[in-house]
Short mmCIF file of C-alpha atoms and ligand atoms in Angstrom, two decimals:
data_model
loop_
_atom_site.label_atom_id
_atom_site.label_comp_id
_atom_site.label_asym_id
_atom_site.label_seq_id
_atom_site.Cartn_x
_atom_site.Cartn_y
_atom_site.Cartn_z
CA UNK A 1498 23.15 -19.11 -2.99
CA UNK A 1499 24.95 -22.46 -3.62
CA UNK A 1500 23.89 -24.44 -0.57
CA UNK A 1501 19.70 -23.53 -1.14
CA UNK A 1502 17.76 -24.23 -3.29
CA UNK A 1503 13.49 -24.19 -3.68
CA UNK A 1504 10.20 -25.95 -4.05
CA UNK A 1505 7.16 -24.29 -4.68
CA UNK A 1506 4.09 -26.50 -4.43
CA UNK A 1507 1.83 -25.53 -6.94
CA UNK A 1508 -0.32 -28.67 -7.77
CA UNK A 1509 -3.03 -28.58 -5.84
CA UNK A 1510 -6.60 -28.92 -7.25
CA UNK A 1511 -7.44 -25.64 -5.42
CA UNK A 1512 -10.90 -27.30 -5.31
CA UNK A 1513 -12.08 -24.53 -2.89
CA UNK A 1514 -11.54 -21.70 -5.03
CA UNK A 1515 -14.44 -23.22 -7.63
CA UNK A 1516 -12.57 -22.22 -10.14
CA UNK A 1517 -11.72 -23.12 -14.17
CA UNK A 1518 -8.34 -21.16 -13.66
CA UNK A 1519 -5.28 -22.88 -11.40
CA UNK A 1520 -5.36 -21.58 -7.98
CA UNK A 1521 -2.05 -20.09 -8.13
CA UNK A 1522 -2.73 -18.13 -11.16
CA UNK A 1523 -5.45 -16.40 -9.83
CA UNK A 1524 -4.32 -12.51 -9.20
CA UNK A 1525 -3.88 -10.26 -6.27
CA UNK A 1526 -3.29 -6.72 -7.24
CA UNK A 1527 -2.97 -7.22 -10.66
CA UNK A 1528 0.08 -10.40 -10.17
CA UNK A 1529 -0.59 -14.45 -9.50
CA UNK A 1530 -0.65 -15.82 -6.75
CA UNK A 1531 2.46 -17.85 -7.81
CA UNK A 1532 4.47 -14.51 -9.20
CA UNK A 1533 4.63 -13.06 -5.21
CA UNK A 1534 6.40 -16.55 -4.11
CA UNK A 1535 8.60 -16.73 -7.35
CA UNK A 1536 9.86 -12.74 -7.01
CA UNK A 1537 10.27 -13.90 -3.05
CA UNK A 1538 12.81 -16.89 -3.58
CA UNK A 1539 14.55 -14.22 -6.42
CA UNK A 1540 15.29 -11.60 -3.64
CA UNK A 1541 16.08 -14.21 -0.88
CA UNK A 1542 19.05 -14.98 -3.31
CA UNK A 1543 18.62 -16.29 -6.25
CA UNK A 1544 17.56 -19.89 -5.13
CA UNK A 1545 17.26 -22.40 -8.09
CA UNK A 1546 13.71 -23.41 -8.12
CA UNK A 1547 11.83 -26.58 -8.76
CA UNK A 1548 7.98 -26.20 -9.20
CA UNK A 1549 5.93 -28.76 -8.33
CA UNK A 1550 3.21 -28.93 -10.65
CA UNK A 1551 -0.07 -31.26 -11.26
CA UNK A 1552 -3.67 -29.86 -11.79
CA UNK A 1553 -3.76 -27.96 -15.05
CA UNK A 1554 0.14 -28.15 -15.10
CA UNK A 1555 -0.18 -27.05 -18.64
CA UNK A 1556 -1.57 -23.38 -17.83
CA UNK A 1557 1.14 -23.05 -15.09
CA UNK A 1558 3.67 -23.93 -16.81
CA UNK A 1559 3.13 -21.68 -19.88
CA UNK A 1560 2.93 -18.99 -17.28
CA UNK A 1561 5.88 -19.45 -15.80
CA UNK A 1562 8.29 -19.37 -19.08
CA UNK A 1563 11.22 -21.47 -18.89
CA UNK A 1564 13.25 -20.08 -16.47
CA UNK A 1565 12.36 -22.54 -13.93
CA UNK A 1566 12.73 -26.57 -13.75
CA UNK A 1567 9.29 -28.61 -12.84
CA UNK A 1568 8.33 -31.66 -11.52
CA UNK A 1569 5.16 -32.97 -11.84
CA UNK A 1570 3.18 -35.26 -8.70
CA UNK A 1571 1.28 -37.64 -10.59
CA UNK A 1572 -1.90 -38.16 -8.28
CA UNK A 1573 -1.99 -35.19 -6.22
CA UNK A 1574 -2.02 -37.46 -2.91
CA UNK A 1575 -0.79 -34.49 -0.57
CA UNK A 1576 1.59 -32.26 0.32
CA UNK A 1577 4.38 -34.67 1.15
CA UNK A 1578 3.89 -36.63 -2.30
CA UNK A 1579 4.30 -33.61 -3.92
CA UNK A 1580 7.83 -33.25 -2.08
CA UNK A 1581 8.39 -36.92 -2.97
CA UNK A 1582 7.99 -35.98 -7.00
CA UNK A 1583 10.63 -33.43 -6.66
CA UNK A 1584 13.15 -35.53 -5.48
CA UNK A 1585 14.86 -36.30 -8.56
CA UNK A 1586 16.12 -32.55 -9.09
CA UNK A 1587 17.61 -32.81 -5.74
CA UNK A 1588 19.89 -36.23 -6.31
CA UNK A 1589 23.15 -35.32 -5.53
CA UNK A 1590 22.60 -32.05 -3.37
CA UNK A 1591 23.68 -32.09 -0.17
CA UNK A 1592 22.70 -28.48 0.98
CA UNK A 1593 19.16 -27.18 2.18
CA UNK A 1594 15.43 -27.00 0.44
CA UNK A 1595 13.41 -24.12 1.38
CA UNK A 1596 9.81 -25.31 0.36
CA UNK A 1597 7.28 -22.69 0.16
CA UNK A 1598 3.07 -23.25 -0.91
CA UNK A 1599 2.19 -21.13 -4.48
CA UNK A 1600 -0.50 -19.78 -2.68
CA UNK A 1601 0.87 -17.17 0.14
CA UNK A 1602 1.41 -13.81 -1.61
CA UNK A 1603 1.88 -11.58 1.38
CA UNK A 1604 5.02 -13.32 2.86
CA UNK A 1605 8.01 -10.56 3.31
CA UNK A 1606 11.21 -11.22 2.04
CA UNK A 1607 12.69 -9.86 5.56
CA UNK A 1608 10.63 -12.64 7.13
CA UNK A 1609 12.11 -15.42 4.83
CA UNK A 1610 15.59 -14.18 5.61
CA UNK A 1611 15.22 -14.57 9.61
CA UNK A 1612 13.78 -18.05 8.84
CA UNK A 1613 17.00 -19.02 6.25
CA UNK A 1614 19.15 -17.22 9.47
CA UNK A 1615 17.66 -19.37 12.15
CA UNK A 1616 17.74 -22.26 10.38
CA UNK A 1617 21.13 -22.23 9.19
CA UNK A 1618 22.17 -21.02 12.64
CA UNK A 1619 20.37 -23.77 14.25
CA UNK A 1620 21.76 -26.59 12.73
CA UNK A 1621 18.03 -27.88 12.45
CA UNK A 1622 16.82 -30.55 10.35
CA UNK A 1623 13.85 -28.70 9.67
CA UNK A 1624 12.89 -24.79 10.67
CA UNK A 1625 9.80 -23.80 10.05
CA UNK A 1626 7.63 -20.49 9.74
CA UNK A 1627 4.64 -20.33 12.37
CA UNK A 1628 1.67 -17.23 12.80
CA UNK A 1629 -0.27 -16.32 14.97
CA UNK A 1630 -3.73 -15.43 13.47
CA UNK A 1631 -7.21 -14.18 14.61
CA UNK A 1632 -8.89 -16.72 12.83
CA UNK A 1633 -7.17 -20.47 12.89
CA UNK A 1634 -9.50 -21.94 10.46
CA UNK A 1635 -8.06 -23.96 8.24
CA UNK A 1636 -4.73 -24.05 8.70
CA UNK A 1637 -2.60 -26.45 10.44
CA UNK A 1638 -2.18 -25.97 13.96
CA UNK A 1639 1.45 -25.81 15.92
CA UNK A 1640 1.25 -28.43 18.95
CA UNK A 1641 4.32 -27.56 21.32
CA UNK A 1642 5.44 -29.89 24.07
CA UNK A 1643 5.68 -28.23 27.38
CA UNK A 1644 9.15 -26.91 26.75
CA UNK A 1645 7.51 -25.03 24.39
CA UNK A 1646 9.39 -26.71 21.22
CA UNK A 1647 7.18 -27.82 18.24
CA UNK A 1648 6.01 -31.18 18.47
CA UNK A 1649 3.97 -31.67 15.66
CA UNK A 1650 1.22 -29.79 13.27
CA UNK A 1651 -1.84 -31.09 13.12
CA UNK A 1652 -4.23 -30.25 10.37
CA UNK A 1653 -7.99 -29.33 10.94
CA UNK A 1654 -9.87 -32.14 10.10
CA UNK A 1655 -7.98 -34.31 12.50
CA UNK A 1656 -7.63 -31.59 15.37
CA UNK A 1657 -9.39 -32.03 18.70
CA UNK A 1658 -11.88 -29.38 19.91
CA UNK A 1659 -8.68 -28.14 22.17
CA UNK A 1660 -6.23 -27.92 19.40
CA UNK A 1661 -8.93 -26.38 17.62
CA UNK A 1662 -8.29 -23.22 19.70
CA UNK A 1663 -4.77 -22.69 19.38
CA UNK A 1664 -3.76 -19.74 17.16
CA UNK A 1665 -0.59 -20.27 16.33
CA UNK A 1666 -0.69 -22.23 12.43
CA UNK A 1667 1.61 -23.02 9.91
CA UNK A 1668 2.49 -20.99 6.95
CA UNK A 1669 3.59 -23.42 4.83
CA UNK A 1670 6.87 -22.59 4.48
CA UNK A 1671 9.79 -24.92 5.92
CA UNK A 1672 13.82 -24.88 5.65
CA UNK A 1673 14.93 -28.63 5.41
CA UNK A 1674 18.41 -30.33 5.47
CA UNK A 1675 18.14 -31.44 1.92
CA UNK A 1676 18.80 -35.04 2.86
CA UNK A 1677 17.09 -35.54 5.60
CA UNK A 1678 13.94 -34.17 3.78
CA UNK A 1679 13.86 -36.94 0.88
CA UNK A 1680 14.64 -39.48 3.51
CA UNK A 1681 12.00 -38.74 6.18
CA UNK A 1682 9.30 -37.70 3.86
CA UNK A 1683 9.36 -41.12 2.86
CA UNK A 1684 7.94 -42.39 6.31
CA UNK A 1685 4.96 -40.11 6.23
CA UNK A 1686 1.90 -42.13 6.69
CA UNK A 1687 -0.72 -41.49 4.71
CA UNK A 1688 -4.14 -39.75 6.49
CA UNK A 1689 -6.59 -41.73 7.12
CA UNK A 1690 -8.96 -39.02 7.05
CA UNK A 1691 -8.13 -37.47 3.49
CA UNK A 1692 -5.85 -40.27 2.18
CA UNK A 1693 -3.49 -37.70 1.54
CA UNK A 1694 0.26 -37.77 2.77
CA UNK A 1695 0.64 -34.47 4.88
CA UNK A 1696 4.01 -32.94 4.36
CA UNK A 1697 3.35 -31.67 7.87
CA UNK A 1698 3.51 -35.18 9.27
CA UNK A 1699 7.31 -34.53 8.67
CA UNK A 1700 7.67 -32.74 11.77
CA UNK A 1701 6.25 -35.34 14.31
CA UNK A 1702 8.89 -37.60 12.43
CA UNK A 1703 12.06 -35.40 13.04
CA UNK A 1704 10.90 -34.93 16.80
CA UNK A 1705 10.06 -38.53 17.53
CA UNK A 1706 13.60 -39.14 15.94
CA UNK A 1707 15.58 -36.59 17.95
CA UNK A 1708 16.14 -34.34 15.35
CA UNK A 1709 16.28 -30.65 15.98
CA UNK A 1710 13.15 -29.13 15.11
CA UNK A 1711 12.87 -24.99 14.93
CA UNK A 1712 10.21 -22.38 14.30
CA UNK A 1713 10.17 -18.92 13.72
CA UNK A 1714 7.09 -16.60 14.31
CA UNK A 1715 5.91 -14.21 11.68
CA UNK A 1716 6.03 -10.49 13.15
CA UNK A 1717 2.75 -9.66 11.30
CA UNK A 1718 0.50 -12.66 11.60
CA UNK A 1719 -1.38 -11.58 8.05
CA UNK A 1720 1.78 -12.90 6.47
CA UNK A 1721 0.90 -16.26 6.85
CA UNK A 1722 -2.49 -15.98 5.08
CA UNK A 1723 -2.98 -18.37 2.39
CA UNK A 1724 -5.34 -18.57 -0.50
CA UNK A 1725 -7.94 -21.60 -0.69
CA UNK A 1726 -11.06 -19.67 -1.41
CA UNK A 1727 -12.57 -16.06 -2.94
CA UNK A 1728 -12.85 -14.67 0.16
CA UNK A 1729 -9.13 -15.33 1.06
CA UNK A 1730 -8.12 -13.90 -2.09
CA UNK A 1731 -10.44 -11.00 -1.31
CA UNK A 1732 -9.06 -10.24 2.26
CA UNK A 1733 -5.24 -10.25 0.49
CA UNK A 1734 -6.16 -7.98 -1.87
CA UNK A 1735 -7.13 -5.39 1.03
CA UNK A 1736 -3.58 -5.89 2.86
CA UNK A 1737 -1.67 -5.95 0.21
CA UNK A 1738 -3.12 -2.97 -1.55
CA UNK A 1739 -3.03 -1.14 1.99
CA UNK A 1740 0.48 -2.46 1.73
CA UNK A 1741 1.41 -0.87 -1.61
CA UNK A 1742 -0.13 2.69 -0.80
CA UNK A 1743 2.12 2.77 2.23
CA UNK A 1744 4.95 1.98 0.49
CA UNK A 1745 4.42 4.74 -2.19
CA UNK A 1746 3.35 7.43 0.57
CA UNK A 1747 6.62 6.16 2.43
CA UNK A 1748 8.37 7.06 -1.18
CA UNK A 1749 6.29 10.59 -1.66
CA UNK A 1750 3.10 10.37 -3.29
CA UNK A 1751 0.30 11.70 -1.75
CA UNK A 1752 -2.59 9.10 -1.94
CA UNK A 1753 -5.84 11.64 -1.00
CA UNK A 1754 -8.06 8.61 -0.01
CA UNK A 1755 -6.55 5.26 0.34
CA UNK A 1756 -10.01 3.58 0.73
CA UNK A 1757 -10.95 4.32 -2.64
CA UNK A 1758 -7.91 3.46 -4.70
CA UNK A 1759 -6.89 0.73 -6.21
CA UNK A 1760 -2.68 0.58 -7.38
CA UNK A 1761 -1.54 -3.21 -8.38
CA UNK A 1762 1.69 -4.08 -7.38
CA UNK A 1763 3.74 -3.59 -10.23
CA UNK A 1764 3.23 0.35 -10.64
CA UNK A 1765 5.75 2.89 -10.21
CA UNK A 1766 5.18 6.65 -9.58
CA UNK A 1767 7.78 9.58 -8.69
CA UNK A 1768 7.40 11.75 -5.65
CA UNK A 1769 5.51 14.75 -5.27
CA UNK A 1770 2.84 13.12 -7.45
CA UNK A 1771 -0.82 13.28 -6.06
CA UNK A 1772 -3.25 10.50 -6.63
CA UNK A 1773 -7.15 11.54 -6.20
CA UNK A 1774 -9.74 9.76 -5.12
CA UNK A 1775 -11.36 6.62 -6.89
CA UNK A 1776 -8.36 5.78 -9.03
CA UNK A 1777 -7.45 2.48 -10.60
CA UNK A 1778 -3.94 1.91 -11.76
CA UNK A 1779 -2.82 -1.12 -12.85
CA UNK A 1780 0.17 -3.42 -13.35
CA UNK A 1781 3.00 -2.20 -15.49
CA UNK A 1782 2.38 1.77 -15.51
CA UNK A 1783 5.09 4.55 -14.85
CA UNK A 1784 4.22 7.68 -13.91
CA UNK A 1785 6.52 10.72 -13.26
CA UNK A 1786 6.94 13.11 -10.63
CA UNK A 1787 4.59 15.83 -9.88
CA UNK A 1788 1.61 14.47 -11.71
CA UNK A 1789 -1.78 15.00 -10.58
CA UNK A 1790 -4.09 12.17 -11.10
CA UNK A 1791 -7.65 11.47 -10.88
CA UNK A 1792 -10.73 11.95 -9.30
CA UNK A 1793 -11.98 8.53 -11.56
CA UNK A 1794 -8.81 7.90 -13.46
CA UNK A 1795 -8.21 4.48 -14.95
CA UNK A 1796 -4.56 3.91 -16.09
CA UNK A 1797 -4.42 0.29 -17.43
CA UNK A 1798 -0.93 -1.79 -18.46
CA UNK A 1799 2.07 -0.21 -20.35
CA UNK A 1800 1.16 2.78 -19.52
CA UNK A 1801 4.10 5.50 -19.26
CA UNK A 1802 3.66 8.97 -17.88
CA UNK A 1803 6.29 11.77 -17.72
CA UNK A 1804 6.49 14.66 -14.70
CA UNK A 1805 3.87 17.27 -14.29
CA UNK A 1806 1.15 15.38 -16.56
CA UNK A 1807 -2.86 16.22 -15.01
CA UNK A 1808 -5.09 13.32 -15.96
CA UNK A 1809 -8.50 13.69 -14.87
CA UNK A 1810 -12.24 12.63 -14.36
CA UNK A 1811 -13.31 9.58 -16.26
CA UNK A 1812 -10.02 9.15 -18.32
CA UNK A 1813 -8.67 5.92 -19.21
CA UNK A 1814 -5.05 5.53 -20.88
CA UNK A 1815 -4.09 2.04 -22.02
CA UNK A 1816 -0.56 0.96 -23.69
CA UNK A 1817 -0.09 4.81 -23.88
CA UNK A 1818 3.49 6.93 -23.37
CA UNK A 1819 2.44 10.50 -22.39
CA UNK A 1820 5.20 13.40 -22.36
CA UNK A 1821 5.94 16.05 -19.72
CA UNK A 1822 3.47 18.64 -18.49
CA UNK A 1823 0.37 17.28 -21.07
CA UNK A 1824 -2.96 17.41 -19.99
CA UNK A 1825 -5.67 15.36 -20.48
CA UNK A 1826 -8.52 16.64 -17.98
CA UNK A 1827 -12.02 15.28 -18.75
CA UNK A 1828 -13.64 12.04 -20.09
CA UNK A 1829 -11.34 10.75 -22.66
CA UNK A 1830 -9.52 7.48 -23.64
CA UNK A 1831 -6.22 7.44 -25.40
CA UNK A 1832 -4.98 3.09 -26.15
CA UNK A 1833 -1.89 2.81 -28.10
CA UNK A 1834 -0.89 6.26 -27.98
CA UNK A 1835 1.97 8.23 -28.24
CA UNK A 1836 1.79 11.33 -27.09
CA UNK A 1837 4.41 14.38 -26.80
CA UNK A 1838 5.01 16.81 -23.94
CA UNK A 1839 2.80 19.87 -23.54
CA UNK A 1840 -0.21 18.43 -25.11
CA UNK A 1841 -3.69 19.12 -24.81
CA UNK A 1842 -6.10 16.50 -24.56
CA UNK A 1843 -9.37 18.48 -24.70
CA UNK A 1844 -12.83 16.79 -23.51
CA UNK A 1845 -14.04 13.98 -24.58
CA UNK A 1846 -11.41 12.82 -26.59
CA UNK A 1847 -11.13 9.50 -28.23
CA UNK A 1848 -8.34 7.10 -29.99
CA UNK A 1849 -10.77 4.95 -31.99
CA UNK A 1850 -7.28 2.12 -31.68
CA UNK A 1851 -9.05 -1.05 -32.76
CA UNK A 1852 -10.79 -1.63 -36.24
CA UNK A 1853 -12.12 -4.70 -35.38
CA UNK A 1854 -9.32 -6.50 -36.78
CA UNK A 1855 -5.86 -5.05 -35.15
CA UNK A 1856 -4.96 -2.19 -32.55
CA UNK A 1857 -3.43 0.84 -34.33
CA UNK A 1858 -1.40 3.23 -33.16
CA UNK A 1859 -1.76 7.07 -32.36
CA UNK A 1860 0.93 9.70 -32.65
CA UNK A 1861 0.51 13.08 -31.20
CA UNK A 1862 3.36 15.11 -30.93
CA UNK A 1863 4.06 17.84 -28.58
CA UNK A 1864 2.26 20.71 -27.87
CA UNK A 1865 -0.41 19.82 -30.38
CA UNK A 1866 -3.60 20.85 -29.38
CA UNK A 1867 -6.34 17.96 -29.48
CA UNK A 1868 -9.64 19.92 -29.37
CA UNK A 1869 -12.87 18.37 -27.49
CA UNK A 1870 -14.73 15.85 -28.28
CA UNK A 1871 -12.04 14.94 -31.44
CA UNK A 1872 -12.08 11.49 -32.64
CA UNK A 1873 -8.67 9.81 -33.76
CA UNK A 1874 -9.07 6.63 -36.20
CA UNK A 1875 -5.73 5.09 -36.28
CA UNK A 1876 -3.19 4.84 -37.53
CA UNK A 1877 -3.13 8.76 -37.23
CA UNK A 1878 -0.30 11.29 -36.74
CA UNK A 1879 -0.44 14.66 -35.17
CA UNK A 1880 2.35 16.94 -36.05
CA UNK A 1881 4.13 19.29 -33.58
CA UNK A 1882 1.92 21.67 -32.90
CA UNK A 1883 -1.01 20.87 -35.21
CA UNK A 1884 -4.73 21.30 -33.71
CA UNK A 1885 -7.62 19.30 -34.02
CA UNK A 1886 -10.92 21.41 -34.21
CA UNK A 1887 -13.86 20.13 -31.52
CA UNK A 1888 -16.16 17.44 -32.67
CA UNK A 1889 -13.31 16.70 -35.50
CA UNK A 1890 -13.24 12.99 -37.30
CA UNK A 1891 -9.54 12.57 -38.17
CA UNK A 1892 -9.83 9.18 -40.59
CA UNK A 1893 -7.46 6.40 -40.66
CA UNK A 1894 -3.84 7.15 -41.78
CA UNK A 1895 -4.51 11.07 -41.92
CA UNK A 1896 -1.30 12.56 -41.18
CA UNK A 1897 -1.76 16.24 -40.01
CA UNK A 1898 1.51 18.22 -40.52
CA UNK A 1899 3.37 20.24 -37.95
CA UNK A 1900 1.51 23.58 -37.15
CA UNK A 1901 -1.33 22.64 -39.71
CA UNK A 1902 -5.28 21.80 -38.23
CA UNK A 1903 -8.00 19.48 -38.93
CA UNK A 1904 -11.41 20.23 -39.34
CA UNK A 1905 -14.98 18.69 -40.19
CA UNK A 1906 -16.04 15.27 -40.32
CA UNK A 1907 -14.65 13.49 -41.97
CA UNK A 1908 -11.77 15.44 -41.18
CA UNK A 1909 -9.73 18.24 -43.64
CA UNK A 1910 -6.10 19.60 -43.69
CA UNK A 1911 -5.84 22.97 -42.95
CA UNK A 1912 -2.02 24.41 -43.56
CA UNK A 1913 -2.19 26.98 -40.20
CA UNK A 1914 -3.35 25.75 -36.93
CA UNK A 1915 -6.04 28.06 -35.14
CA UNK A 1916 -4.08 28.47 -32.30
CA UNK A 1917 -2.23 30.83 -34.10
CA UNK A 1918 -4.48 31.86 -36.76
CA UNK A 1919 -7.76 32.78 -35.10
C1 UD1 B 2048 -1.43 -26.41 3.99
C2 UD1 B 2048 -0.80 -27.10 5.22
C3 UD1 B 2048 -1.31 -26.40 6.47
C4 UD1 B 2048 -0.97 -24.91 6.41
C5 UD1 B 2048 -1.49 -24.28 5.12
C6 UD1 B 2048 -0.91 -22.88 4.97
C7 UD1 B 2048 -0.48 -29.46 4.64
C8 UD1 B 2048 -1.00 -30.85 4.83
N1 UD1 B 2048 -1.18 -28.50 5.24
O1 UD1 B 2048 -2.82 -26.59 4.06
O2 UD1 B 2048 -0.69 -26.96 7.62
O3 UD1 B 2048 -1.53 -24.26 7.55
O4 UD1 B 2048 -1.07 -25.04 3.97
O5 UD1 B 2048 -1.47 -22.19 3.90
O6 UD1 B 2048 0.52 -29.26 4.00
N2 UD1 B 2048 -0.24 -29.05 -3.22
C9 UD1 B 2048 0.47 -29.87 -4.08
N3 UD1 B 2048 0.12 -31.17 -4.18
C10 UD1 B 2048 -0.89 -31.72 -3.46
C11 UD1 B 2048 -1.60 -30.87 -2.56
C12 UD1 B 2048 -1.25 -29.56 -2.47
O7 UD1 B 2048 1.41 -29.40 -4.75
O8 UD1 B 2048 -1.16 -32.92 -3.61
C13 UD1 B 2048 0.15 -27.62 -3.14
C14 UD1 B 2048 -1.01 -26.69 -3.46
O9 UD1 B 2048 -1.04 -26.38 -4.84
C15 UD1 B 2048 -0.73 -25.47 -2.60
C16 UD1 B 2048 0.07 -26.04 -1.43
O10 UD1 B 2048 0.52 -27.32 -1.82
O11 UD1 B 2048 0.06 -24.50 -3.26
C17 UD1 B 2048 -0.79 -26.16 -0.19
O12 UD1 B 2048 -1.92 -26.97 -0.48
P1 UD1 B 2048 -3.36 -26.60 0.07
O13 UD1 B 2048 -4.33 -27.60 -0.42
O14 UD1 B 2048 -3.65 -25.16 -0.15
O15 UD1 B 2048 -3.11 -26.88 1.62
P2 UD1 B 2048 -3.84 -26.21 2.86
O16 UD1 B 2048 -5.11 -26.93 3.12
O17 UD1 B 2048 -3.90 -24.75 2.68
MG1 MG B 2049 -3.55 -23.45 1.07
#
């Protein structure tokens, strides 16, 4: 989109979090808090961003790559300084800002478009996004004249016991006229009760000037949530995760008990699959269709699963591709694994991946036949169709050859596999 463009204000002490890690780097299933407001302004249109960045800018900023340009705000005086520092990647621009806080994950992207929609429509010098919430603690509150139009926001600690009650807060997220923004935010006072300069302020400015001043209302008042403490980032977790099994039951998979598990946001899964009770699965794993997975499954990053695979009780895959229709039923761990289609994984199996020094890698290739309670020292290759005998040792950089076993500790080459032999 040519005429919008984005702030994210990100440099906030986050002093209420008590925390040695940035605010908005702290995750929510499995992704920062920064990631869900950066992937937002990407589906919204591909808005050029400017991050505004201050506390611990370092850590942020070696998150976020260089795909994105930052300001910093030099003494973190408020929201509306932080605005002020991001002026200079705005000289010249004559279209509209979108500003949105680093620290409000569960905003939708259908939400952001009605607010981009209205404002545009409008012809507003500022639109911004309201909620109504349960609990107004915290947040800034929306004071409307009697017409009902926004007259100003006014934050907690300056709020009268009245105001106090109203429900209806700000997000944090605003659609300015680009130059209207840099001009008024200039003529923010600062409060005298934090000696910060409240961005908010703004909108008391546009109204006393006659500007046009606009709001839209979250559908979903949870939207609007933002993160300033642990139990904030607690009480996303539960609606987003609630929001991520829905999604994949809306796309299929049957989630047996929703209360007891635990998907991150960035996990994929084809239909027909079933997920069992107390699962974890984290960010970045792929899993086909028709799996079965769990009771007590724990599939952790860069994982990849084909169709038809059963993982059971107290398994744990890390970094690990596993082919069609393998099985890996009872207590086992395989990290750094490749492993074929039609495997076995008996009971108890184990990659031993790390020597202390480096993670090694595990090939098993299909239908191979991994008896219980085998341990794999990597490096290690299993041919097509090899076995490994129960309670087997196979040492670093054995290489077992196609249809051949392994037996003993430490482990020996047999040339036929028992499968076919005994
Ligand atoms: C802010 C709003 C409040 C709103 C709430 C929504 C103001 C004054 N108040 O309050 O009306 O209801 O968000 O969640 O804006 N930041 C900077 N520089 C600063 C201070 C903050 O970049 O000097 C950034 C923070 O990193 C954060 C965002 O601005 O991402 C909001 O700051 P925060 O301190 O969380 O403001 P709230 O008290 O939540
Ligand atoms: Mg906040």
């Amino acid at each position: 989109m040519k005429d919008l463009r984005a702030i994210i204000l990100a440099a906030g002490k986050g002093t209420r979090m008590k925390s040695d890690v940035p605010k908005v780097l702290h995750p929510v299933c499995g992704k920062p808090l920064i990631d869900y407001v950066l992937d937002l302004c990407r589906v919204v249109g591909s808005l050029k961003i400017c991050v505004v960045l201050g506390h611990q800018k370092e850590k942020i900023r070696s998150h976020l790559g260089s795909d994105f340009s930052i300001a910093v705000q030099k003494g973190l005086n408020g929201t509306a300084d932080a605005i002020k520092s991001a002026e200079g990647y705005f000289r010249g621009y004559h279209g509209h800002v979108l500003v949105l806080c680093g620290d409000t994950p569960l905003l939708k992207k259908e939400t952001i478009r009605d607010l981009l929609r209205k404002h545009k429509k409008s012809d507003a010098a500022c639109t911004f996004l309201t909620a109504v919430v349960d609990d107004s603690r915290g947040y800034g509150r929306i004071i409307r004249s009697s017409l009902g139009k926004a007259a100003a926001i006014r934050e907690e600690r300056d709020a009268t016991e009245f105001e106090k009650n109203i429900m209806e807060i700000n997000v944090g997220v605003y659609c300015f006229k680009s130059k209207l923004l840099f001009q008024f935010v200039k003529e923010v006072q600062q409060n005298k009760s934090k000696n910060e300069y409240y961005l908010t302020d703004i909108v008391e400015i546009f109204v006393d000037r006659g500007f046009k001043v606009e709001t839209l209302e979250a559908e979903d008042g949870r939207e609007g949530l933002g993160v300033n403490s642990r139990e904030d980032l607690a009480r996303c977790e539960t609606i987003l995760r609630e929001r991520i099994l829905q999604n994949l039951m809306r796309q299929g998979v049957t989630i047996v008990d929703p209360k007891t598990t635990y998907i991150d946001a960035d996990v994929k899964i084809g239909h027909d699959t079933v997920i069992r009770p107390f699962t974890v699965i984290e960010n970045n794993v792929r899993l086909g269709k028709r799996c079965v997975i769990g009771p007590f499954t724990h599939l952790r990053p860069g994982t990849r699963i084909g169709d038809q695979v059963e993982i059971g009780n107290f398994a744990e895959v890390s970094r690990t591709q596993i082919g069609r229709q393998s099985i890996m039923k009872h207590f086992s761990f395989l990290g750094d694994a490749i492993v074929g289609s039609r495997v076995n994984i008996g009971a108890g199996v184990v990659t031993a991946n790390y020597d202390g020094r480096e993670k090694n890698r595990t090939f098993i290739a299909d239908q191979a036949f991994i008896g219980s309670d085998s341990i794999l020292v990597a490096p290690v290759k299993i041919g097509k169709r090899a076995l490994t005998a129960a309670g087997c040792v196979v040492t670093k950089g054995t290489k077992v050859p196609e249809g051949s076993s392994i037996r003993g500790v430490p482990g020996k080459v047999y040339s036929k596999n028992s499968l076919s032999n005994d």
